[in-house]
Structure formats: C-alpha cells, structure tokens
mmCIF file of C-alpha atoms and ligand atoms in Angstrom:
data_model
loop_
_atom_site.group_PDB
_atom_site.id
_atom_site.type_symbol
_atom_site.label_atom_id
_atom_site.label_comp_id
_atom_site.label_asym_id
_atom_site.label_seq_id
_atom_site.Cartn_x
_atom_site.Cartn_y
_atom_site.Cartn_z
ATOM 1 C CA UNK H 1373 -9.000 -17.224 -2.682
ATOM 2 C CA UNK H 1374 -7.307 -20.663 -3.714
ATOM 3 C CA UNK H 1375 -4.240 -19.479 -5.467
ATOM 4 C CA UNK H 1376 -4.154 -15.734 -4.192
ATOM 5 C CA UNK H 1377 -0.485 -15.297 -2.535
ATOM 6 C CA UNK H 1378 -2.085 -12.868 0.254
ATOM 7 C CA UNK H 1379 -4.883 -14.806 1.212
ATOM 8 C CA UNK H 1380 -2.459 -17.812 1.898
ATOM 9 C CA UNK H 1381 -0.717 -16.039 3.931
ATOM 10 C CA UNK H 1382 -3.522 -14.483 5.900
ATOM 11 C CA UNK H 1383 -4.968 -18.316 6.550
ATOM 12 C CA UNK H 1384 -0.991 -19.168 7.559
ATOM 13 C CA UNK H 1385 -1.026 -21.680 4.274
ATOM 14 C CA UNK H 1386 1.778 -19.849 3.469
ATOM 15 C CA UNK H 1387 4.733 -18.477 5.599
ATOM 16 C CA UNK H 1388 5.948 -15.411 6.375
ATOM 17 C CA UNK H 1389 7.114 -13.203 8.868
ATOM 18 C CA UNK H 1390 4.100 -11.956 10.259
ATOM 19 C CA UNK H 1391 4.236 -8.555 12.612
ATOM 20 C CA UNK H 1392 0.504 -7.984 13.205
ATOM 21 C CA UNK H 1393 -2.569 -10.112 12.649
ATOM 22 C CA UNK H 1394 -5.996 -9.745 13.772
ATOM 23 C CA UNK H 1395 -9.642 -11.123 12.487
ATOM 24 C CA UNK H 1396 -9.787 -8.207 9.543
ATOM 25 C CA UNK H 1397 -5.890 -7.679 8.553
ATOM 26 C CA UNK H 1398 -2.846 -9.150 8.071
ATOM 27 C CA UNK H 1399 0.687 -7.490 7.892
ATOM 28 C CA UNK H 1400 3.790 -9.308 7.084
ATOM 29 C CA UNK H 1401 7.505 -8.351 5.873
ATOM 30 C CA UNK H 1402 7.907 -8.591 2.312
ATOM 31 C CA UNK H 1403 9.689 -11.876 0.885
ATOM 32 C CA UNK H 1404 11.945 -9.779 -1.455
ATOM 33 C CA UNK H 1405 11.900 -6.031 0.086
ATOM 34 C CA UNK H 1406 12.888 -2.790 -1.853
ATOM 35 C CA UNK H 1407 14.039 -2.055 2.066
ATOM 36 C CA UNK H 1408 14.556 -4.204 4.404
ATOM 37 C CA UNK H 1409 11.814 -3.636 7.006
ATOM 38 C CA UNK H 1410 9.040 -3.632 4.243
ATOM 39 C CA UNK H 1411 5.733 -4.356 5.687
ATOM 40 C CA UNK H 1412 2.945 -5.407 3.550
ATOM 41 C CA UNK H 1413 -0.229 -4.953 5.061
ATOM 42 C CA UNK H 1414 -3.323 -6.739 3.340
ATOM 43 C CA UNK H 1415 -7.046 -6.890 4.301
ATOM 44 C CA UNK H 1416 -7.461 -10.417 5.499
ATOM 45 C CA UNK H 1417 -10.690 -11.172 2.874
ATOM 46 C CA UNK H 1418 -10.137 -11.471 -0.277
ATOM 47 C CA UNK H 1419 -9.975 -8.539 -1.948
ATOM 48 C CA UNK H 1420 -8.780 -6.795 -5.600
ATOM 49 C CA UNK H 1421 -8.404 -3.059 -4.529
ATOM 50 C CA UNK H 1422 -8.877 -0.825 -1.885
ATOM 51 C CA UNK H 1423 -11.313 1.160 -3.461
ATOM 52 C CA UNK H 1424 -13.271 -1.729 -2.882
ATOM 53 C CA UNK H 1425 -13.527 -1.934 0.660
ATOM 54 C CA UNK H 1426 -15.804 -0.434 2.843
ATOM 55 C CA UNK H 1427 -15.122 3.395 4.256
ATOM 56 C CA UNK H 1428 -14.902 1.819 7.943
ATOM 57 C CA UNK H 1429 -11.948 -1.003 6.846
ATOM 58 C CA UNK H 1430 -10.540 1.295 4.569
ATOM 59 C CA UNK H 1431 -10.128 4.107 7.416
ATOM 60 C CA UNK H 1432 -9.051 1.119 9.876
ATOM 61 C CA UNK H 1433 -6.453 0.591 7.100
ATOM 62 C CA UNK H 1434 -4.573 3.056 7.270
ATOM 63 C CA UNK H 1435 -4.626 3.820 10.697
ATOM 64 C CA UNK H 1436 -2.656 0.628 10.851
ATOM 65 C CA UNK H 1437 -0.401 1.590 8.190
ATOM 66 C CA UNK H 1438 0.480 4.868 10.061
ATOM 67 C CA UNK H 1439 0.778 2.377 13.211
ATOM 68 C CA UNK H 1440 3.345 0.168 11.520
ATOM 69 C CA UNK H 1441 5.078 2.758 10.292
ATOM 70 C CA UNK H 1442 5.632 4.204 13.029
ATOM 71 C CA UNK H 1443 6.425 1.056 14.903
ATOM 72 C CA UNK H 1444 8.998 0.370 12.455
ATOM 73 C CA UNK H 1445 10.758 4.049 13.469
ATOM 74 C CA UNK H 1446 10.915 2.736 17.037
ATOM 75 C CA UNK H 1447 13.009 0.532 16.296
ATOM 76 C CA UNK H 1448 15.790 3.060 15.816
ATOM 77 C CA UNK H 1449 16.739 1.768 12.720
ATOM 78 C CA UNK H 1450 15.290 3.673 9.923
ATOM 79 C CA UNK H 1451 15.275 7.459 9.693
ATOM 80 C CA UNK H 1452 11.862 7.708 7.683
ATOM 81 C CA UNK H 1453 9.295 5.445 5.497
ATOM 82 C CA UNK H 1454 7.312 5.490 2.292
ATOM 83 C CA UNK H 1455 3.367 4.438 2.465
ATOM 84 C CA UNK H 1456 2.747 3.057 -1.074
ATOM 85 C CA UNK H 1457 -0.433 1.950 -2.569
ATOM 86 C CA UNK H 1458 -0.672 0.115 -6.360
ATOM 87 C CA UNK H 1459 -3.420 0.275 -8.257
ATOM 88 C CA UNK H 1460 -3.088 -2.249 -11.177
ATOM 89 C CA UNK H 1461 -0.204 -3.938 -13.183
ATOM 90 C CA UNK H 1462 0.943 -0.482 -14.527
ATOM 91 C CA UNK H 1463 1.541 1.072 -11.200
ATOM 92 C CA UNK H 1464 3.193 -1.894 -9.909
ATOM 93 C CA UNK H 1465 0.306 -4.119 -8.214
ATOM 94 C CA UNK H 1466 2.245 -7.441 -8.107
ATOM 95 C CA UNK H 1467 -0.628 -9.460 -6.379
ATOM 96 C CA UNK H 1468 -4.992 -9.147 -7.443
ATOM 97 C CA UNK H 1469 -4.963 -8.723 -3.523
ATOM 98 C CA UNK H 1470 -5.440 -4.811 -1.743
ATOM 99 C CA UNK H 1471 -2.397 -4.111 -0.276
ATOM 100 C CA UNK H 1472 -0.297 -1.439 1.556
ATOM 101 C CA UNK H 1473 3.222 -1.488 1.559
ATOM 102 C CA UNK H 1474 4.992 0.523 4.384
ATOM 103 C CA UNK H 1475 8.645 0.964 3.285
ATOM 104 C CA UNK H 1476 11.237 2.038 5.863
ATOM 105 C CA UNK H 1477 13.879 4.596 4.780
ATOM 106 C CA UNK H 1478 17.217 5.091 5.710
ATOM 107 C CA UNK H 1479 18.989 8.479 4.693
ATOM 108 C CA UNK H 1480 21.962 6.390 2.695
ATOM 109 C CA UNK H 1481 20.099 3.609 1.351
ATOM 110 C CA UNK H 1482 20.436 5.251 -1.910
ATOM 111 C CA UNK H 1483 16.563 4.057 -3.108
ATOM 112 C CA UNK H 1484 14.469 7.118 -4.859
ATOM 113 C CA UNK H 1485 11.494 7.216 -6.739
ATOM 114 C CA UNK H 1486 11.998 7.904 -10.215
ATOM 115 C CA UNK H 1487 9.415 9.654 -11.328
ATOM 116 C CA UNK H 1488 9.919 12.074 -13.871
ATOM 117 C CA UNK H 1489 7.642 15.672 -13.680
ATOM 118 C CA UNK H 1490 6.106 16.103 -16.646
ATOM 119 C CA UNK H 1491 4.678 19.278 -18.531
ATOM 120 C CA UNK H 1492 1.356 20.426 -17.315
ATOM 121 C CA UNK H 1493 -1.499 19.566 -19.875
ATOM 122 C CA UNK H 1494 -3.418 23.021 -21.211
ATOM 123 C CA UNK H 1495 -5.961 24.759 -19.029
ATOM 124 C CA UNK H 1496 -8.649 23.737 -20.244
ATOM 125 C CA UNK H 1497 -7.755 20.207 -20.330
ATOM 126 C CA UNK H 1498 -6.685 20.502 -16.127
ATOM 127 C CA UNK H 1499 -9.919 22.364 -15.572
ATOM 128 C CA UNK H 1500 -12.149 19.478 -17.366
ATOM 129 C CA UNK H 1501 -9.954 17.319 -15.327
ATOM 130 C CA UNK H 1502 -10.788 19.024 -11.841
ATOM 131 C CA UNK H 1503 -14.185 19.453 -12.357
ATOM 132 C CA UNK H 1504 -14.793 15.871 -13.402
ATOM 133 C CA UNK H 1505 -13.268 14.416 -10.399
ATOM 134 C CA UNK H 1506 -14.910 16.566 -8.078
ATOM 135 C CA UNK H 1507 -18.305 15.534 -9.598
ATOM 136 C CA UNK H 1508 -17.398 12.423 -8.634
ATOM 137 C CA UNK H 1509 -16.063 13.084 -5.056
ATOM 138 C CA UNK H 1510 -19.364 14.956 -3.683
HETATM 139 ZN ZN1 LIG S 2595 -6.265 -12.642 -1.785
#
C-alpha cells in the first residue's frame, strides 16, 4: 500500500533498522521505542489486522515473535520482554498495518502497564459473555 508506513518499509522505500526479513515478514526496531530494543514485526503484505491473516502466517507469526524475543535476551541486555498486539486506534494501533511489537524489559527501566482492574460485571452478564465467545470459537 502507497502511503502505508509498514509496507514502505517492507519494500526498503523507507529506512529502518531492519533485524530479520524474509519473502512473508518483516521485523525492524521501532523509530521512537517505549524500550530501546523494540522490535516491530509486520507481515510483509499489506495487511489491517491479524485476525485477518491466514491460520498458517498467523502461527508463523508468532513463532517469530517468540524467536525475536528471545534473540533480543541473548544479547544479555534485557532481563525480560513484553509481546504486544493492538487492535484498533483505542488499543493503541498507530499504523492500518498488522503488527507485533516485541518490547524488551529491563528490571529498572521503570515502564509498567497501567491498566487499572476493574469490578467484575454480574453473573449473568460474564456468563452471556462466555458462552457467546465460545459459540464463536468452535
Ligand atoms: Zn501496510
């Protein structure tokens, strides 16, 4: 796609620090990291979501995720990582373009998720809930 940040780096009309490439991904570190070390890794094809791609790139996915990741503990550097996926401008998707971001973690570096727990919704409610979404997942 023309104008799709990802996708010019993928076809190297962009530049970046690329750490892996082949003909169906492309992983690169992240212009302006929440760590340094952050690895984006994209499908190479255009592409709005991961629930989008097929089971076999999907899976292939995130065995590379779990590969960078732990590539990015050998280098001694980083204690631990966060895998993060965003789904859409209110979880944080910054780019229409699938991505996985692979964050390396060091024990001082003072970054934490803020997410608040929240009450529990009524029985009933987490029930419907459950059962809808496993209707969905057989
Ligand atoms: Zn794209």
């Amino acid at each position: 796609m023309d104008n799709c940040i990802y996708c010019k780096i993928s076809e190297k009309r962009e530049s970046a620090d690329i750490v892996y490439q082949d003909d169906t991904f492309c992983a690169f570190l992240h212009p302006t990291p929440i760590n340094h070390g952050h690895i984006v890794l994209t499908p190479s094809e255009h592409c709005t979501s991961l629930t989008l791609l097929d089971d076999e790139t999907y899976s292939k996915l995130h065995c590379l995720a779990r590969k960078l990741a732990k590539a990015t503990l050998k280098t001694k550097q980083y204690d631990g990582f966060n895998i993060q996926y965003n789904h859409g401008e209110c979880a944080g998707q910054d780019a229409l373009h699938a991505a996985i971001h692979i964050i390396p973690r060091i024990g001082t570096d003072g970054f934490y998720l803020n997410w608040r727990m929240q009450d529990p919704e009524s029985a009933e409610k987490r029930k419907e809930l459950a059962e809808f979404i496993h209707s969905k997942t057989i």
